[in-house]
Structure formats: C-alpha cells, structure tokens
Amino acid sequence: GGVWVNLGPVQWHRNAMLQPSANELKDLILLAGFDIKHWEISETLLAYRHPDDIRKGTRAEAYRPLKFVAVLQPDEAWVDDAAI
C-alpha cells in the first residue's frame, strides 16, 4: 500500500514515450489499483518562475496545478505472505 500526493503541473519531458493528459493520467492511476481520494485541477495559473512571466508573447510560462491524493491498498496476497 501507499499514498501518492501530487501538487504540481502535468508536465512531461519532450522525449517521454507517454505524455498523458490529466484525465488520461487519472485513468492510468485507477487502472494501477489506486483509489483517488481527491482530484482537482486548479483554476489559478501559477508562474513557473516569476509572477510577471505568466504571459510572455504568445507562450504561456505558467501552469494549472494538478492536486490529487491517491491511496494504494495493500495486495491481500502480499499481506498474507508477509504474516507467515
């Protein structure tokens, strides 16, 4: 089991093989067996560096934070084995 807490952007390296959207990421987290306790995409834009950088020409230098808490329940087979 475990708890996964995320408080940042959905941002992927340009060479990442997968670059899921927030909704696709949510589906992947559920498929991995996590129970999502909280899921929120902030309405407020946050600057990556300095607040004056939110709009620089035609390129946004800001993101909307993805905030979530997901809990992975322990695998019952693993718990039984650990008790032996």
Short mmCIF file of N, CA, C and O in Angstrom, two decimals:
data_model
loop_
_atom_site.label_atom_id
_atom_site.label_comp_id
_atom_site.label_asym_id
_atom_site.label_seq_id
_atom_site.Cartn_x
_atom_site.Cartn_y
_atom_site.Cartn_z
N GLY A 1 0.83 -1.19 0.00
CA GLY A 1 0.00 0.00 0.00
C GLY A 1 0.87 1.24 0.00
O GLY A 1 2.09 1.18 0.05
N GLY A 2 0.22 2.36 -0.04
CA GLY A 2 0.93 3.63 0.00
C GLY A 2 0.02 4.77 -0.37
O GLY A 2 -1.13 4.57 -0.77
N VAL A 3 0.53 5.98 -0.21
CA VAL A 3 -0.22 7.20 -0.53
C VAL A 3 0.61 8.01 -1.53
O VAL A 3 1.80 8.20 -1.34
N TRP A 4 -0.05 8.47 -2.59
CA TRP A 4 0.59 9.30 -3.61
C TRP A 4 -0.06 10.67 -3.55
O TRP A 4 -1.27 10.81 -3.73
N VAL A 5 0.75 11.71 -3.28
CA VAL A 5 0.26 13.09 -3.21
C VAL A 5 0.95 13.88 -4.32
O VAL A 5 2.17 13.84 -4.44
N ASN A 6 0.16 14.57 -5.14
CA ASN A 6 0.72 15.38 -6.22
C ASN A 6 0.22 16.81 -6.07
O ASN A 6 -0.97 17.04 -5.85
N LEU A 7 1.12 17.79 -6.18
CA LEU A 7 0.75 19.20 -6.05
C LEU A 7 1.39 20.04 -7.15
O LEU A 7 1.76 21.18 -6.92
N GLY A 8 1.55 19.51 -8.32
CA GLY A 8 2.27 20.27 -9.34
C GLY A 8 1.66 20.14 -10.72
O GLY A 8 0.55 19.67 -10.89
N PRO A 9 2.43 20.55 -11.71
CA PRO A 9 1.94 20.53 -13.08
C PRO A 9 1.97 19.12 -13.68
O PRO A 9 2.69 18.26 -13.20
N VAL A 10 1.15 18.94 -14.70
CA VAL A 10 1.27 17.73 -15.52
C VAL A 10 2.20 18.15 -16.65
O VAL A 10 1.81 18.82 -17.59
N GLN A 11 3.45 17.81 -16.49
CA GLN A 11 4.47 18.24 -17.44
C GLN A 11 5.39 17.05 -17.70
O GLN A 11 5.85 16.40 -16.78
N TRP A 12 5.63 16.78 -18.96
CA TRP A 12 6.43 15.62 -19.35
C TRP A 12 7.66 16.08 -20.10
O TRP A 12 7.64 17.06 -20.83
N HIS A 13 8.74 15.33 -19.98
CA HIS A 13 9.95 15.59 -20.76
C HIS A 13 9.61 15.40 -22.23
O HIS A 13 8.82 14.53 -22.58
N ARG A 14 10.19 16.19 -23.08
CA ARG A 14 9.85 16.12 -24.51
C ARG A 14 10.15 14.76 -25.13
O ARG A 14 9.58 14.40 -26.14
N ASN A 15 11.05 13.98 -24.52
CA ASN A 15 11.38 12.65 -25.05
C ASN A 15 10.59 11.53 -24.36
O ASN A 15 10.85 10.36 -24.64
N ALA A 16 9.66 11.88 -23.49
CA ALA A 16 8.88 10.85 -22.79
C ALA A 16 8.04 10.08 -23.81
O ALA A 16 7.46 10.66 -24.73
N MET A 17 8.01 8.76 -23.66
CA MET A 17 7.24 7.92 -24.58
C MET A 17 5.74 8.13 -24.40
O MET A 17 4.97 8.03 -25.35
N LEU A 18 5.32 8.39 -23.18
CA LEU A 18 3.92 8.69 -22.89
C LEU A 18 3.83 10.11 -22.36
O LEU A 18 4.66 10.52 -21.55
N GLN A 19 2.82 10.83 -22.80
CA GLN A 19 2.57 12.18 -22.30
C GLN A 19 1.06 12.32 -22.08
O GLN A 19 0.39 13.10 -22.77
N PRO A 20 0.52 11.57 -21.12
CA PRO A 20 -0.93 11.61 -20.94
C PRO A 20 -1.43 12.95 -20.42
O PRO A 20 -0.73 13.64 -19.68
N SER A 21 -2.65 13.28 -20.81
CA SER A 21 -3.32 14.46 -20.26
C SER A 21 -3.68 14.17 -18.81
O SER A 21 -3.54 13.04 -18.33
N ALA A 22 -4.19 15.16 -18.10
CA ALA A 22 -4.60 14.94 -16.70
C ALA A 22 -5.68 13.87 -16.61
O ALA A 22 -5.62 13.00 -15.74
N ASN A 23 -6.65 13.90 -17.52
CA ASN A 23 -7.71 12.89 -17.48
C ASN A 23 -7.20 11.49 -17.83
O ASN A 23 -7.62 10.50 -17.23
N GLU A 24 -6.27 11.41 -18.78
CA GLU A 24 -5.67 10.11 -19.11
C GLU A 24 -4.83 9.60 -17.94
O GLU A 24 -4.83 8.40 -17.65
N LEU A 25 -4.13 10.52 -17.27
CA LEU A 25 -3.33 10.14 -16.10
C LEU A 25 -4.24 9.58 -15.01
O LEU A 25 -3.92 8.57 -14.37
N LYS A 26 -5.38 10.21 -14.82
CA LYS A 26 -6.34 9.73 -13.82
C LYS A 26 -6.77 8.30 -14.13
O LYS A 26 -6.81 7.44 -13.25
N ASP A 27 -7.07 8.03 -15.40
CA ASP A 27 -7.45 6.67 -15.80
C ASP A 27 -6.32 5.67 -15.53
O ASP A 27 -6.57 4.56 -15.05
N LEU A 28 -5.08 6.06 -15.81
CA LEU A 28 -3.94 5.18 -15.56
C LEU A 28 -3.75 4.90 -14.07
O LEU A 28 -3.44 3.77 -13.67
N ILE A 29 -3.94 5.92 -13.25
CA ILE A 29 -3.81 5.76 -11.80
C ILE A 29 -4.86 4.77 -11.29
O ILE A 29 -4.56 3.89 -10.49
N LEU A 30 -6.09 4.90 -11.79
CA LEU A 30 -7.16 3.98 -11.39
C LEU A 30 -6.86 2.56 -11.86
O LEU A 30 -7.05 1.59 -11.12
N LEU A 31 -6.36 2.43 -13.09
CA LEU A 31 -6.02 1.11 -13.62
C LEU A 31 -4.90 0.44 -12.81
O LEU A 31 -4.84 -0.78 -12.72
N ALA A 32 -4.03 1.25 -12.23
CA ALA A 32 -2.92 0.71 -11.43
C ALA A 32 -3.39 0.26 -10.04
O ALA A 32 -2.60 -0.27 -9.27
N GLY A 33 -4.67 0.47 -9.73
CA GLY A 33 -5.21 -0.02 -8.47
C GLY A 33 -5.31 1.01 -7.36
O GLY A 33 -5.61 0.66 -6.22
N PHE A 34 -5.06 2.27 -7.68
CA PHE A 34 -5.18 3.32 -6.67
C PHE A 34 -6.63 3.74 -6.51
O PHE A 34 -7.41 3.70 -7.47
N ASP A 35 -6.98 4.18 -5.31
CA ASP A 35 -8.27 4.78 -5.02
C ASP A 35 -8.03 6.27 -4.90
O ASP A 35 -7.28 6.71 -4.01
N ILE A 36 -8.61 7.07 -5.78
CA ILE A 36 -8.38 8.52 -5.77
C ILE A 36 -9.31 9.15 -4.73
O ILE A 36 -10.53 9.08 -4.85
N LYS A 37 -8.70 9.77 -3.73
CA LYS A 37 -9.45 10.41 -2.65
C LYS A 37 -9.77 11.87 -2.95
O LYS A 37 -10.75 12.40 -2.47
N HIS A 38 -8.88 12.53 -3.70
CA HIS A 38 -9.08 13.94 -4.05
C HIS A 38 -8.48 14.17 -5.43
O HIS A 38 -7.38 13.69 -5.70
N TRP A 39 -9.18 14.92 -6.29
CA TRP A 39 -8.69 15.25 -7.63
C TRP A 39 -9.14 16.65 -7.96
O TRP A 39 -10.33 16.94 -7.95
N GLU A 40 -8.20 17.53 -8.25
CA GLU A 40 -8.53 18.92 -8.54
C GLU A 40 -7.50 19.50 -9.51
O GLU A 40 -6.30 19.38 -9.29
N ILE A 41 -8.01 20.14 -10.56
CA ILE A 41 -7.15 20.92 -11.45
C ILE A 41 -7.45 22.37 -11.12
O ILE A 41 -8.58 22.84 -11.30
N SER A 42 -6.47 23.07 -10.61
CA SER A 42 -6.66 24.43 -10.13
C SER A 42 -7.10 25.37 -11.25
O SER A 42 -6.67 25.23 -12.40
N GLU A 43 -7.96 26.30 -10.91
CA GLU A 43 -8.38 27.34 -11.85
C GLU A 43 -7.34 28.46 -11.95
O GLU A 43 -7.31 29.21 -12.90
N THR A 44 -6.49 28.55 -10.94
CA THR A 44 -5.50 29.62 -10.87
C THR A 44 -4.22 29.24 -11.59
O THR A 44 -3.68 28.15 -11.38
N LEU A 45 -3.74 30.12 -12.45
CA LEU A 45 -2.46 29.92 -13.12
C LEU A 45 -1.32 30.29 -12.17
O LEU A 45 -1.38 31.31 -11.51
N LEU A 46 -0.31 29.44 -12.11
CA LEU A 46 0.89 29.73 -11.33
C LEU A 46 2.08 29.87 -12.27
O LEU A 46 2.24 29.06 -13.18
N ALA A 47 2.89 30.87 -12.03
CA ALA A 47 4.07 31.09 -12.86
C ALA A 47 5.12 30.04 -12.55
O ALA A 47 5.29 29.63 -11.41
N TYR A 48 5.83 29.59 -13.61
CA TYR A 48 6.93 28.65 -13.39
C TYR A 48 8.07 29.31 -12.62
O TYR A 48 8.70 28.70 -11.79
N ARG A 49 8.35 30.55 -12.94
CA ARG A 49 9.48 31.23 -12.31
C ARG A 49 9.03 32.47 -11.53
O ARG A 49 9.02 32.48 -10.33
N HIS A 50 8.69 33.51 -12.23
CA HIS A 50 8.34 34.80 -11.63
C HIS A 50 6.91 35.16 -12.04
O HIS A 50 6.53 34.91 -13.19
N PRO A 51 6.12 35.75 -11.14
CA PRO A 51 4.73 36.08 -11.49
C PRO A 51 4.57 36.92 -12.75
O PRO A 51 3.57 36.82 -13.46
N ASP A 52 5.56 37.74 -13.08
CA ASP A 52 5.49 38.56 -14.30
C ASP A 52 5.65 37.72 -15.57
O ASP A 52 5.44 38.21 -16.67
N ASP A 53 6.05 36.46 -15.44
CA ASP A 53 6.30 35.59 -16.59
C ASP A 53 5.07 34.82 -17.06
O ASP A 53 5.18 34.02 -17.98
N ILE A 54 3.91 35.04 -16.45
CA ILE A 54 2.73 34.23 -16.81
C ILE A 54 2.43 34.36 -18.30
O ILE A 54 2.13 33.39 -18.96
N ARG A 55 2.50 35.52 -18.85
CA ARG A 55 2.32 35.69 -20.30
C ARG A 55 3.54 36.36 -20.88
O ARG A 55 3.90 37.46 -20.51
N LYS A 56 4.20 35.66 -21.77
CA LYS A 56 5.38 36.21 -22.42
C LYS A 56 5.17 36.01 -23.91
O LYS A 56 5.35 34.91 -24.41
N GLY A 57 4.72 37.05 -24.58
CA GLY A 57 4.41 36.92 -26.01
C GLY A 57 3.22 35.99 -26.19
O GLY A 57 2.19 36.15 -25.56
N THR A 58 3.38 35.00 -27.04
CA THR A 58 2.29 34.06 -27.29
C THR A 58 2.46 32.77 -26.50
O THR A 58 1.66 31.85 -26.62
N ARG A 59 3.51 32.69 -25.71
CA ARG A 59 3.80 31.46 -24.96
C ARG A 59 3.49 31.65 -23.47
O ARG A 59 3.94 32.60 -22.85
N ALA A 60 2.73 30.73 -22.93
CA ALA A 60 2.41 30.79 -21.50
C ALA A 60 3.57 30.22 -20.70
O ALA A 60 4.10 29.17 -21.02
N GLU A 61 3.96 30.94 -19.68
CA GLU A 61 5.02 30.48 -18.77
C GLU A 61 4.39 30.15 -17.42
O GLU A 61 4.90 30.50 -16.38
N ALA A 62 3.24 29.48 -17.47
CA ALA A 62 2.51 29.17 -16.25
C ALA A 62 1.80 27.83 -16.41
O ALA A 62 1.74 27.28 -17.51
N TYR A 63 1.27 27.32 -15.31
CA TYR A 63 0.55 26.06 -15.35
C TYR A 63 -0.58 26.10 -14.33
O TYR A 63 -0.61 26.92 -13.43
N ARG A 64 -1.54 25.21 -14.51
CA ARG A 64 -2.60 24.99 -13.55
C ARG A 64 -2.23 23.74 -12.75
O ARG A 64 -2.16 22.66 -13.32
N PRO A 65 -1.98 23.87 -11.47
CA PRO A 65 -1.56 22.71 -10.68
C PRO A 65 -2.61 21.59 -10.67
O PRO A 65 -3.80 21.85 -10.58
N LEU A 66 -2.13 20.39 -10.77
CA LEU A 66 -2.95 19.20 -10.59
C LEU A 66 -2.70 18.73 -9.16
O LEU A 66 -1.57 18.42 -8.78
N LYS A 67 -3.77 18.71 -8.38
CA LYS A 67 -3.66 18.30 -6.98
C LYS A 67 -4.47 17.02 -6.80
O LYS A 67 -5.66 17.00 -7.10
N PHE A 68 -3.79 15.98 -6.34
CA PHE A 68 -4.54 14.76 -6.05
C PHE A 68 -3.90 13.96 -4.94
O PHE A 68 -2.72 14.11 -4.64
N VAL A 69 -4.74 13.14 -4.32
CA VAL A 69 -4.31 12.18 -3.32
C VAL A 69 -4.87 10.84 -3.75
O VAL A 69 -6.08 10.70 -3.96
N ALA A 70 -3.99 9.86 -3.91
CA ALA A 70 -4.41 8.52 -4.31
C ALA A 70 -3.82 7.51 -3.32
O ALA A 70 -2.67 7.66 -2.90
N VAL A 71 -4.63 6.53 -2.96
CA VAL A 71 -4.21 5.53 -1.98
C VAL A 71 -4.20 4.16 -2.64
O VAL A 71 -5.18 3.77 -3.29
N LEU A 72 -3.10 3.46 -2.48
CA LEU A 72 -2.98 2.09 -2.98
C LEU A 72 -3.15 1.15 -1.80
O LEU A 72 -2.37 1.18 -0.85
N GLN A 73 -4.18 0.33 -1.87
CA GLN A 73 -4.42 -0.63 -0.81
C GLN A 73 -3.41 -1.77 -0.95
O GLN A 73 -3.06 -2.15 -2.06
N PRO A 74 -2.95 -2.33 0.16
CA PRO A 74 -2.01 -3.44 0.06
C PRO A 74 -2.65 -4.64 -0.62
O PRO A 74 -3.84 -4.88 -0.47
N ASP A 75 -1.85 -5.33 -1.39
CA ASP A 75 -2.29 -6.54 -2.06
C ASP A 75 -2.51 -7.60 -0.99
O ASP A 75 -1.61 -7.92 -0.22
N GLU A 76 -3.72 -8.16 -0.94
CA GLU A 76 -4.04 -9.13 0.12
C GLU A 76 -3.12 -10.34 0.08
O GLU A 76 -2.75 -10.86 1.13
N ALA A 77 -2.73 -10.80 -1.08
CA ALA A 77 -1.83 -11.95 -1.18
C ALA A 77 -0.47 -11.61 -0.55
O ALA A 77 0.11 -12.42 0.15
N TRP A 78 0.00 -10.40 -0.77
CA TRP A 78 1.28 -9.97 -0.19
C TRP A 78 1.16 -9.89 1.33
O TRP A 78 2.05 -10.31 2.05
N VAL A 79 0.05 -9.35 1.83
CA VAL A 79 -0.15 -9.23 3.28
C VAL A 79 -0.17 -10.63 3.90
O VAL A 79 0.45 -10.87 4.94
N ASP A 80 -0.85 -11.59 3.28
CA ASP A 80 -0.90 -12.96 3.80
C ASP A 80 0.49 -13.59 3.84
O ASP A 80 0.87 -14.24 4.80
N ASP A 81 1.29 -13.39 2.78
CA ASP A 81 2.64 -13.94 2.72
C ASP A 81 3.54 -13.31 3.79
O ASP A 81 4.39 -13.97 4.37
N ALA A 82 3.35 -12.02 4.04
CA ALA A 82 4.19 -11.32 4.99
C ALA A 82 3.92 -11.79 6.43
O ALA A 82 4.80 -11.73 7.28
N ALA A 83 2.73 -12.29 6.67
CA ALA A 83 2.37 -12.75 8.01
C ALA A 83 2.99 -14.10 8.34
O ALA A 83 3.04 -14.50 9.50
N ILE A 84 3.44 -14.81 7.33
CA ILE A 84 3.98 -16.16 7.54
C ILE A 84 5.34 -16.10 8.17
O ILE A 84 6.17 -15.34 7.97
#
